[in-house]
Amino acid sequence: MVNCCDLVSEKNEPVPLKSISVELQVRDHVASVSSCLQYVNEEERPLEAVFVFPLPADAAVCHFSARIGEQEIVAEVQDKQSARDQYDDAVSSGQQAFLLEESEESSDVFKLSVGCLSPGQKASITIVYIIELSVQADDALRFCLPAVLNPRYTPAVSAAGVPEVSSASVIPYTLSLSVEVRSSDRISKLESSCPLDPLEFLDAQHTHATVNLTAGHRFDKDVELFLYYENSHQPSAVVEAGASAAPSGSLMGDPALMISLYPEFPADVMSSLASRGEFIFVVDRSGSMDCKMHHGNDAQMRIESARDTLLLLLKSLPMGCYFNIYGFGSHFESFFPQSVVYSEDTMEEALKRVKSMSADMGGTEILQPLKHIYSQPCYPDHPRQLFIFTDGEVWNTKEVLDLVKRHVYSHRCFSFGIGEGASTALITGMAREGSGHAQFITGTDRMQPKVMQSLRFALQPAVDNISVDWTVPEGVKVDMLSSSINTLFQGQRALIYAQIKGQSSGKKEGAVTVKYKLKDQPVTNQLQFTLQPTEDTGLTIHRLAARSVIRSLELEERAEGADAENVRKRIVELSVQAGVSSAHTAFIGINKDHNQTVKGPLLQRRVPVAHMLQMSMMQCQPMGMCAMALQMDFDSTMHYSMASSNSMIESDDESDQTEAEPLKDPVLQLVSLQKATGCWELNASLAAVFGKTEDEVTNQKTAQVDGSVWATVLALIWLYAFKSDQQVEWQFVAMKAASWVRSQKPDSLSQCVCDGNALLGCQVTEDMLGI
């Protein structure tokens, strides 16, 4: 195999993309991302470069331009089919053309076509998009620059319609990234999954800072940034002036308002956990789950980590709730025909099946198991909570999201993207439409703490009865652009967009009052805002608001009984007016000054993109005449039938089921021994976790103390004394254990704790144990 660092493909053909430079500008909770892609045609014939690449699912692409020599061509947003036709016509006539379009199936995949580059010619492509930054469990704002594009699993597609995929050892282009942060709040810190230069503050208040990605980064994995503000829960209202060239009364012409609402949950609410619910765990068992979690030597296989996580979840559930576990791939199966009551017997039966779970179910088809789950009746007074684990991407993302949204009032959906390249459209979309929370497990992240954080969110009370009231002068009106928000859960933030219409000759300020209830306690926040904003923010808020409206219209378009054609026209109209991408529009730019006859066939080069197992999306093949260069289905560049080749990641071949290896993590060993009620039994296996023999543990027990009480107290002491750094993982296990000890009302409990400390060589108090 040819070394890709030499800028050639596996077939010894030059790769036209040489470098990507990114400028990230963060303003409070939103970011503007400008990416510059440098192309060079080093071949002897005219070239078309095709780059299928990922973007964050909720990104609003708002600028696309190309510079060739001294000439800059700025693309326009047009109806997608019209833009495709213009591109084909331009390329076939020898003109240079540039086309950027969003996948019709998934909003996190874009295709960039750079047409008719002459031999030796250079082109610089600039793409700008804006995005809301997602909130993490620790209150950080997360930005992800995705590098990885996993193949889309498409069932029952013939191999003839599937382009080849060849592997590359290294992605042959580099990435540079500069970050500028401005905030009304003080910046605490900025962290990353990749090496960064030191953070530099540009003011004494620490509200303005810059940082750069360390030079030489190979863009072979996602770049994640985590931004921390000091007062992240402070609500805010920002008004942005409209575009002077846009007509008054239009979304882009009037001022736009963005409200940030991120409620802080008091300690007493955080400790108040529900004891009822129906918990359904849906686990990806496709072939790619047999990959490692990361590239380190000590990395677990993804399916192994999923098994360990299910063990923790099963041991953490409250007695009397309902639960079930689904595995899915090309088909699906469930542990029980319907959810069952959580008890010692059902828990043990589920654990036996978890131990034998393998990545042996072929491709990634999540729609059918979800349909089956939603067809099952809910249990009264037991809210349904879905936990979905997947490392893949599906070809019918929008159909999956529509299904989740239709059932939002009967369940919540928590989603977990495993490994580099898990679809942001799928993972964040399911959580958003299902009023849940999304987590991504990348790099050396461990799955268990993130999943247990989400379980806590699922068990905590929510903010509800949310209302938004406006106080504005006469002659001014505020129209909500965002969909109404009914509930907010711990760890969720809402950004609310509105359009300010009309003018007032007098008062220049308005106010918004946000009211909600938290555990039946009313909370009121009032925010002031100006009606005459002066700061130039580049229409970021307007475009995010337009993107929000477009997404709502796209959902409406796909709903049953909708006037699809009329809704589609509204989407195209707003997309063109706001200059942001949609499923029905594309950016098109044509250099009409460049017009030369193409001699010989136009080559097509597919630029490699990192994805699972370091496979690259590279297909290099001569094409026919210029007019044929794009006569292919856009979806076929993204969808891969995993049954079409033995070299594909997800294979339908059945793999032998092997017995799960013994648990290596001492915490998991201890948790695996706990009973569903929360207690432990006194035996040799438990003693081994403590590094003791059964006789050593038994002989230290006070005579009047029951063996199970003694064993449970020892387990709690050991967890708090030696594994406090993993408390987020065993918190529910410990709560169940403490509750069980209290229910036994044992005599000499203080002496029992004292003896336990002596045996294990530590000093833990009864109060610390919660007993």
PDB file of N, CA, C and O in Angstrom, residues 22-26 28-35 54-59 129-136 140-147 175-181 190-194 196 211 213 219 222-228 424 440 442 493:
ATOM      1  N   VAL A  22      -9.343  26.061  10.112  1.00  0.00           N
ATOM      2  CA  VAL A  22     -10.634  26.387  10.713  1.00  0.00           C
ATOM      3  C   VAL A  22     -10.473  27.533  11.702  1.00  0.00           C
ATOM      4  O   VAL A  22      -9.550  27.514  12.527  1.00  0.00           O
ATOM      5  N   GLU A  23     -11.366  28.503  11.609  1.00  0.00           N
ATOM      6  CA  GLU A  23     -11.451  29.582  12.594  1.00  0.00           C
ATOM      7  C   GLU A  23     -12.775  29.447  13.327  1.00  0.00           C
ATOM      8  O   GLU A  23     -13.836  29.452  12.695  1.00  0.00           O
ATOM      9  N   LEU A  24     -12.714  29.317  14.642  1.00  0.00           N
ATOM     10  CA  LEU A  24     -13.905  29.151  15.475  1.00  0.00           C
ATOM     11  C   LEU A  24     -14.084  30.389  16.341  1.00  0.00           C
ATOM     12  O   LEU A  24     -13.171  30.767  17.089  1.00  0.00           O
ATOM     13  N   GLN A  25     -15.238  31.039  16.208  1.00  0.00           N
ATOM     14  CA  GLN A  25     -15.557  32.209  17.026  1.00  0.00           C
ATOM     15  C   GLN A  25     -16.776  31.888  17.870  1.00  0.00           C
ATOM     16  O   GLN A  25     -17.858  31.589  17.336  1.00  0.00           O
ATOM     17  N   VAL A  26     -16.601  31.919  19.188  1.00  0.00           N
ATOM     18  CA  VAL A  26     -17.671  31.583  20.129  1.00  0.00           C
ATOM     19  C   VAL A  26     -18.187  32.868  20.761  1.00  0.00           C
ATOM     20  O   VAL A  26     -17.402  33.690  21.246  1.00  0.00           O
ATOM     21  N   ASP A  28     -20.831  33.546  23.670  1.00  0.00           N
ATOM     22  CA  ASP A  28     -21.694  32.961  24.703  1.00  0.00           C
ATOM     23  C   ASP A  28     -22.007  31.501  24.389  1.00  0.00           C
ATOM     24  O   ASP A  28     -21.158  30.643  24.535  1.00  0.00           O
ATOM     25  N   HIS A  29     -23.231  31.218  23.898  1.00  0.00           N
ATOM     26  CA  HIS A  29     -23.673  29.830  23.711  1.00  0.00           C
ATOM     27  C   HIS A  29     -23.664  29.375  22.259  1.00  0.00           C
ATOM     28  O   HIS A  29     -24.078  28.259  21.969  1.00  0.00           O
ATOM     29  N   VAL A  30     -23.247  30.251  21.337  1.00  0.00           N
ATOM     30  CA  VAL A  30     -23.272  29.885  19.918  1.00  0.00           C
ATOM     31  C   VAL A  30     -21.885  30.079  19.314  1.00  0.00           C
ATOM     32  O   VAL A  30     -21.045  30.807  19.851  1.00  0.00           O
ATOM     33  N   ALA A  31     -21.666  29.411  18.190  1.00  0.00           N
ATOM     34  CA  ALA A  31     -20.351  29.471  17.558  1.00  0.00           C
ATOM     35  C   ALA A  31     -20.494  29.662  16.062  1.00  0.00           C
ATOM     36  O   ALA A  31     -21.435  29.154  15.439  1.00  0.00           O
ATOM     37  N   SER A  32     -19.539  30.383  15.495  1.00  0.00           N
ATOM     38  CA  SER A  32     -19.420  30.528  14.046  1.00  0.00           C
ATOM     39  C   SER A  32     -18.122  29.836  13.640  1.00  0.00           C
ATOM     40  O   SER A  32     -17.066  30.085  14.220  1.00  0.00           O
ATOM     41  N   VAL A  33     -18.221  28.968  12.638  1.00  0.00           N
ATOM     42  CA  VAL A  33     -17.081  28.145  12.219  1.00  0.00           C
ATOM     43  C   VAL A  33     -16.789  28.413  10.753  1.00  0.00           C
ATOM     44  O   VAL A  33     -17.645  28.207   9.891  1.00  0.00           O
ATOM     45  N   SER A  34     -15.572  28.885  10.471  1.00  0.00           N
ATOM     46  CA  SER A  34     -15.153  29.144   9.096  1.00  0.00           C
ATOM     47  C   SER A  34     -14.051  28.152   8.732  1.00  0.00           C
ATOM     48  O   SER A  34     -12.992  28.134   9.354  1.00  0.00           O
ATOM     49  N   SER A  35     -14.323  27.306   7.738  1.00  0.00           N
ATOM     50  CA  SER A  35     -13.367  26.288   7.297  1.00  0.00           C
ATOM     51  C   SER A  35     -12.875  26.631   5.899  1.00  0.00           C
ATOM     52  O   SER A  35     -13.669  26.886   4.991  1.00  0.00           O
ATOM     53  N   PRO A  54     -18.645  15.055   7.202  1.00  0.00           N
ATOM     54  CA  PRO A  54     -19.623  15.303   8.261  1.00  0.00           C
ATOM     55  C   PRO A  54     -19.561  16.736   8.776  1.00  0.00           C
ATOM     56  O   PRO A  54     -18.509  17.367   8.794  1.00  0.00           O
ATOM     57  N   LEU A  55     -20.710  17.242   9.189  1.00  0.00           N
ATOM     58  CA  LEU A  55     -20.815  18.484   9.952  1.00  0.00           C
ATOM     59  C   LEU A  55     -21.731  18.206  11.140  1.00  0.00           C
ATOM     60  O   LEU A  55     -22.518  17.258  11.108  1.00  0.00           O
ATOM     61  N   PRO A  56     -21.663  19.019  12.192  1.00  0.00           N
ATOM     62  CA  PRO A  56     -22.608  18.823  13.292  1.00  0.00           C
ATOM     63  C   PRO A  56     -24.048  18.875  12.793  1.00  0.00           C
ATOM     64  O   PRO A  56     -24.392  19.645  11.894  1.00  0.00           O
ATOM     65  N   ALA A  57     -24.906  18.054  13.389  1.00  0.00           N
ATOM     66  CA  ALA A  57     -26.267  17.870  12.881  1.00  0.00           C
ATOM     67  C   ALA A  57     -27.074  19.166  12.851  1.00  0.00           C
ATOM     68  O   ALA A  57     -27.887  19.378  11.952  1.00  0.00           O
ATOM     69  N   ASP A  58     -26.869  20.047  13.822  1.00  0.00           N
ATOM     70  CA  ASP A  58     -27.681  21.257  13.926  1.00  0.00           C
ATOM     71  C   ASP A  58     -26.988  22.479  13.330  1.00  0.00           C
ATOM     72  O   ASP A  58     -27.416  23.609  13.563  1.00  0.00           O
ATOM     73  N   ALA A  59     -25.930  22.244  12.570  1.00  0.00           N
ATOM     74  CA  ALA A  59     -25.213  23.370  11.971  1.00  0.00           C
ATOM     75  C   ALA A  59     -26.057  24.031  10.889  1.00  0.00           C
ATOM     76  O   ALA A  59     -26.772  23.373  10.147  1.00  0.00           O
ATOM     77  N   TYR A 129     -20.294  27.902   8.860  1.00  0.00           N
ATOM     78  CA  TYR A 129     -21.558  27.472   9.473  1.00  0.00           C
ATOM     79  C   TYR A 129     -21.620  27.955  10.911  1.00  0.00           C
ATOM     80  O   TYR A 129     -20.593  28.273  11.530  1.00  0.00           O
ATOM     81  N   ILE A 130     -22.829  28.052  11.423  1.00  0.00           N
ATOM     82  CA  ILE A 130     -23.057  28.485  12.802  1.00  0.00           C
ATOM     83  C   ILE A 130     -23.823  27.400  13.532  1.00  0.00           C
ATOM     84  O   ILE A 130     -24.550  26.606  12.926  1.00  0.00           O
ATOM     85  N   ILE A 131     -23.650  27.345  14.862  1.00  0.00           N
ATOM     86  CA  ILE A 131     -24.224  26.239  15.619  1.00  0.00           C
ATOM     87  C   ILE A 131     -24.407  26.629  17.073  1.00  0.00           C
ATOM     88  O   ILE A 131     -23.651  27.438  17.616  1.00  0.00           O
ATOM     89  N   GLU A 132     -25.449  26.076  17.683  1.00  0.00           N
ATOM     90  CA  GLU A 132     -25.624  26.182  19.132  1.00  0.00           C
ATOM     91  C   GLU A 132     -24.677  25.173  19.790  1.00  0.00           C
ATOM     92  O   GLU A 132     -24.574  24.038  19.342  1.00  0.00           O
ATOM     93  N   LEU A 133     -24.008  25.579  20.850  1.00  0.00           N
ATOM     94  CA  LEU A 133     -23.118  24.665  21.566  1.00  0.00           C
ATOM     95  C   LEU A 133     -23.922  23.838  22.570  1.00  0.00           C
ATOM     96  O   LEU A 133     -24.716  24.383  23.339  1.00  0.00           O
ATOM     97  N   SER A 134     -23.726  22.535  22.544  1.00  0.00           N
ATOM     98  CA  SER A 134     -24.485  21.654  23.431  1.00  0.00           C
ATOM     99  C   SER A 134     -23.904  21.680  24.847  1.00  0.00           C
ATOM    100  O   SER A 134     -22.715  21.942  25.044  1.00  0.00           O
ATOM    101  N   VAL A 135     -24.759  21.417  25.835  1.00  0.00           N
ATOM    102  CA  VAL A 135     -24.362  21.427  27.239  1.00  0.00           C
ATOM    103  C   VAL A 135     -24.063  20.002  27.692  1.00  0.00           C
ATOM    104  O   VAL A 135     -24.810  19.068  27.398  1.00  0.00           O
ATOM    105  N   GLN A 136     -22.957  19.844  28.423  1.00  0.00           N
ATOM    106  CA  GLN A 136     -22.575  18.542  28.958  1.00  0.00           C
ATOM    107  C   GLN A 136     -23.041  18.402  30.403  1.00  0.00           C
ATOM    108  O   GLN A 136     -23.505  19.357  31.030  1.00  0.00           O
ATOM    109  N   ALA A 140     -20.250  22.046  30.986  1.00  0.00           N
ATOM    110  CA  ALA A 140     -19.395  22.533  29.903  1.00  0.00           C
ATOM    111  C   ALA A 140     -20.206  22.681  28.622  1.00  0.00           C
ATOM    112  O   ALA A 140     -21.186  21.968  28.390  1.00  0.00           O
ATOM    113  N   LEU A 141     -19.796  23.637  27.768  1.00  0.00           N
ATOM    114  CA  LEU A 141     -20.336  23.746  26.424  1.00  0.00           C
ATOM    115  C   LEU A 141     -19.412  22.963  25.492  1.00  0.00           C
ATOM    116  O   LEU A 141     -18.193  23.156  25.514  1.00  0.00           O
ATOM    117  N   ARG A 142     -19.975  22.076  24.685  1.00  0.00           N
ATOM    118  CA  ARG A 142     -19.165  21.199  23.834  1.00  0.00           C
ATOM    119  C   ARG A 142     -19.250  21.639  22.380  1.00  0.00           C
ATOM    120  O   ARG A 142     -20.335  21.846  21.841  1.00  0.00           O
ATOM    121  N   PHE A 143     -18.081  21.764  21.757  1.00  0.00           N
ATOM    122  CA  PHE A 143     -18.000  21.942  20.316  1.00  0.00           C
ATOM    123  C   PHE A 143     -17.238  20.761  19.745  1.00  0.00           C
ATOM    124  O   PHE A 143     -16.187  20.375  20.262  1.00  0.00           O
ATOM    125  N   CYS A 144     -17.759  20.187  18.673  1.00  0.00           N
ATOM    126  CA  CYS A 144     -17.095  19.064  18.027  1.00  0.00           C
ATOM    127  C   CYS A 144     -16.909  19.383  16.554  1.00  0.00           C
ATOM    128  O   CYS A 144     -17.868  19.722  15.860  1.00  0.00           O
ATOM    129  N   LEU A 145     -15.662  19.272  16.095  1.00  0.00           N
ATOM    130  CA  LEU A 145     -15.363  19.384  14.673  1.00  0.00           C
ATOM    131  C   LEU A 145     -15.197  17.960  14.158  1.00  0.00           C
ATOM    132  O   LEU A 145     -14.158  17.335  14.365  1.00  0.00           O
ATOM    133  N   PRO A 146     -16.227  17.403  13.535  1.00  0.00           N
ATOM    134  CA  PRO A 146     -16.167  15.986  13.180  1.00  0.00           C
ATOM    135  C   PRO A 146     -15.233  15.720  12.007  1.00  0.00           C
ATOM    136  O   PRO A 146     -15.262  16.421  10.999  1.00  0.00           O
ATOM    137  N   ALA A 147     -14.405  14.709  12.176  1.00  0.00           N
ATOM    138  CA  ALA A 147     -13.511  14.289  11.101  1.00  0.00           C
ATOM    139  C   ALA A 147     -13.940  12.961  10.532  1.00  0.00           C
ATOM    140  O   ALA A 147     -13.547  12.586   9.437  1.00  0.00           O
ATOM    141  N   LEU A 175      -4.861  19.722   9.595  1.00  0.00           N
ATOM    142  CA  LEU A 175      -5.857  20.646  10.129  1.00  0.00           C
ATOM    143  C   LEU A 175      -5.170  21.678  11.005  1.00  0.00           C
ATOM    144  O   LEU A 175      -4.331  21.338  11.842  1.00  0.00           O
ATOM    145  N   SER A 176      -5.519  22.939  10.807  1.00  0.00           N
ATOM    146  CA  SER A 176      -5.138  23.988  11.759  1.00  0.00           C
ATOM    147  C   SER A 176      -6.427  24.597  12.301  1.00  0.00           C
ATOM    148  O   SER A 176      -7.415  24.729  11.577  1.00  0.00           O
ATOM    149  N   LEU A 177      -6.432  24.945  13.577  1.00  0.00           N
ATOM    150  CA  LEU A 177      -7.645  25.449  14.231  1.00  0.00           C
ATOM    151  C   LEU A 177      -7.281  26.574  15.182  1.00  0.00           C
ATOM    152  O   LEU A 177      -6.414  26.414  16.055  1.00  0.00           O
ATOM    153  N   SER A 178      -7.943  27.717  15.015  1.00  0.00           N
ATOM    154  CA  SER A 178      -7.803  28.833  15.955  1.00  0.00           C
ATOM    155  C   SER A 178      -9.169  29.121  16.567  1.00  0.00           C
ATOM    156  O   SER A 178     -10.193  29.037  15.886  1.00  0.00           O
ATOM    157  N   VAL A 179      -9.175  29.439  17.842  1.00  0.00           N
ATOM    158  CA  VAL A 179     -10.421  29.628  18.588  1.00  0.00           C
ATOM    159  C   VAL A 179     -10.399  30.984  19.277  1.00  0.00           C
ATOM    160  O   VAL A 179      -9.414  31.352  19.921  1.00  0.00           O
ATOM    161  N   GLU A 180     -11.494  31.734  19.131  1.00  0.00           N
ATOM    162  CA  GLU A 180     -11.676  32.994  19.857  1.00  0.00           C
ATOM    163  C   GLU A 180     -12.997  32.915  20.606  1.00  0.00           C
ATOM    164  O   GLU A 180     -14.019  32.548  20.029  1.00  0.00           O
ATOM    165  N   VAL A 181     -12.968  33.224  21.900  1.00  0.00           N
ATOM    166  CA  VAL A 181     -14.161  33.162  22.740  1.00  0.00           C
ATOM    167  C   VAL A 181     -14.447  34.545  23.308  1.00  0.00           C
ATOM    168  O   VAL A 181     -13.561  35.183  23.890  1.00  0.00           O
ATOM    169  N   LEU A 190     -10.851  26.117  29.191  1.00  0.00           N
ATOM    170  CA  LEU A 190     -11.180  25.509  27.917  1.00  0.00           C
ATOM    171  C   LEU A 190     -10.303  24.265  27.767  1.00  0.00           C
ATOM    172  O   LEU A 190      -9.076  24.340  27.870  1.00  0.00           O
ATOM    173  N   GLU A 191     -10.949  23.120  27.556  1.00  0.00           N
ATOM    174  CA  GLU A 191     -10.233  21.852  27.436  1.00  0.00           C
ATOM    175  C   GLU A 191     -10.516  21.234  26.077  1.00  0.00           C
ATOM    176  O   GLU A 191     -11.467  21.616  25.389  1.00  0.00           O
ATOM    177  N   SER A 192      -9.697  20.255  25.693  1.00  0.00           N
ATOM    178  CA  SER A 192      -9.864  19.631  24.390  1.00  0.00           C
ATOM    179  C   SER A 192      -9.405  18.188  24.423  1.00  0.00           C
ATOM    180  O   SER A 192      -8.601  17.786  25.268  1.00  0.00           O
ATOM    181  N   SER A 193      -9.948  17.413  23.466  1.00  0.00           N
ATOM    182  CA  SER A 193      -9.514  16.035  23.284  1.00  0.00           C
ATOM    183  C   SER A 193      -8.205  15.972  22.514  1.00  0.00           C
ATOM    184  O   SER A 193      -7.589  14.909  22.409  1.00  0.00           O
ATOM    185  N   CYS A 194      -7.770  17.096  21.945  1.00  0.00           N
ATOM    186  CA  CYS A 194      -6.530  17.181  21.170  1.00  0.00           C
ATOM    187  C   CYS A 194      -5.604  18.213  21.820  1.00  0.00           C
ATOM    188  O   CYS A 194      -6.060  19.093  22.546  1.00  0.00           O
ATOM    189  N   LEU A 196      -3.639  21.407  22.756  1.00  0.00           N
ATOM    190  CA  LEU A 196      -3.847  22.829  22.519  1.00  0.00           C
ATOM    191  C   LEU A 196      -2.652  23.628  23.011  1.00  0.00           C
ATOM    192  O   LEU A 196      -1.968  23.233  23.960  1.00  0.00           O
ATOM    193  N   VAL A 211      -7.151  30.614  21.684  1.00  0.00           N
ATOM    194  CA  VAL A 211      -6.321  29.419  21.821  1.00  0.00           C
ATOM    195  C   VAL A 211      -6.205  28.777  20.447  1.00  0.00           C
ATOM    196  O   VAL A 211      -7.096  28.948  19.595  1.00  0.00           O
ATOM    197  N   LEU A 213      -5.071  25.106  18.165  1.00  0.00           N
ATOM    198  CA  LEU A 213      -4.734  23.690  18.158  1.00  0.00           C
ATOM    199  C   LEU A 213      -3.239  23.570  17.889  1.00  0.00           C
ATOM    200  O   LEU A 213      -2.698  24.257  17.023  1.00  0.00           O
ATOM    201  N   PHE A 219      -5.930  15.194  10.803  1.00  0.00           N
ATOM    202  CA  PHE A 219      -7.380  15.247  11.002  1.00  0.00           C
ATOM    203  C   PHE A 219      -7.977  13.848  10.858  1.00  0.00           C
ATOM    204  O   PHE A 219      -8.818  13.598  10.001  1.00  0.00           O
ATOM    205  N   ASP A 222     -12.172  13.158  15.599  1.00  0.00           N
ATOM    206  CA  ASP A 222     -12.929  14.364  15.924  1.00  0.00           C
ATOM    207  C   ASP A 222     -12.124  15.262  16.868  1.00  0.00           C
ATOM    208  O   ASP A 222     -11.410  14.792  17.746  1.00  0.00           O
ATOM    209  N   VAL A 223     -12.265  16.564  16.674  1.00  0.00           N
ATOM    210  CA  VAL A 223     -11.673  17.543  17.585  1.00  0.00           C
ATOM    211  C   VAL A 223     -12.786  18.050  18.498  1.00  0.00           C
ATOM    212  O   VAL A 223     -13.757  18.641  18.026  1.00  0.00           O
ATOM    213  N   GLU A 224     -12.664  17.811  19.783  1.00  0.00           N
ATOM    214  CA  GLU A 224     -13.669  18.236  20.757  1.00  0.00           C
ATOM    215  C   GLU A 224     -13.105  19.353  21.634  1.00  0.00           C
ATOM    216  O   GLU A 224     -11.964  19.274  22.084  1.00  0.00           O
ATOM    217  N   LEU A 225     -13.903  20.382  21.861  1.00  0.00           N
ATOM    218  CA  LEU A 225     -13.556  21.466  22.768  1.00  0.00           C
ATOM    219  C   LEU A 225     -14.626  21.560  23.843  1.00  0.00           C
ATOM    220  O   LEU A 225     -15.823  21.435  23.554  1.00  0.00           O
ATOM    221  N   PHE A 226     -14.194  21.799  25.087  1.00  0.00           N
ATOM    222  CA  PHE A 226     -15.128  21.929  26.213  1.00  0.00           C
ATOM    223  C   PHE A 226     -14.867  23.267  26.895  1.00  0.00           C
ATOM    224  O   PHE A 226     -13.788  23.507  27.431  1.00  0.00           O
ATOM    225  N   LEU A 227     -15.882  24.142  26.841  1.00  0.00           N
ATOM    226  CA  LEU A 227     -15.761  25.501  27.346  1.00  0.00           C
ATOM    227  C   LEU A 227     -16.566  25.645  28.636  1.00  0.00           C
ATOM    228  O   LEU A 227     -17.753  25.275  28.680  1.00  0.00           O
ATOM    229  N   TYR A 228     -15.920  26.180  29.662  1.00  0.00           N
ATOM    230  CA  TYR A 228     -16.568  26.328  30.969  1.00  0.00           C
ATOM    231  C   TYR A 228     -16.693  27.804  31.320  1.00  0.00           C
ATOM    232  O   TYR A 228     -15.714  28.555  31.275  1.00  0.00           O
ATOM    233  N   THR A 424     -23.971  12.525  14.609  1.00  0.00           N
ATOM    234  CA  THR A 424     -24.522  13.559  15.487  1.00  0.00           C
ATOM    235  C   THR A 424     -25.995  13.797  15.178  1.00  0.00           C
ATOM    236  O   THR A 424     -26.781  14.111  16.072  1.00  0.00           O
ATOM    237  N   PHE A 440     -21.712  11.547  24.072  1.00  0.00           N
ATOM    238  CA  PHE A 440     -20.794  10.944  23.107  1.00  0.00           C
ATOM    239  C   PHE A 440     -19.601  10.373  23.863  1.00  0.00           C
ATOM    240  O   PHE A 440     -18.999  11.063  24.688  1.00  0.00           O
ATOM    241  N   THR A 442     -16.049   9.170  23.258  1.00  0.00           N
ATOM    242  CA  THR A 442     -14.992   9.194  22.251  1.00  0.00           C
ATOM    243  C   THR A 442     -13.631   9.116  22.933  1.00  0.00           C
ATOM    244  O   THR A 442     -13.503   9.345  24.139  1.00  0.00           O
ATOM    245  N   ARG A 493     -30.556  22.580  28.343  1.00  0.00           N
ATOM    246  CA  ARG A 493     -30.654  24.016  28.180  1.00  0.00           C
ATOM    247  C   ARG A 493     -31.564  24.295  27.000  1.00  0.00           C
ATOM    248  O   ARG A 493     -31.573  23.552  26.017  1.00  0.00           O
TER     249      ARG A 493
END
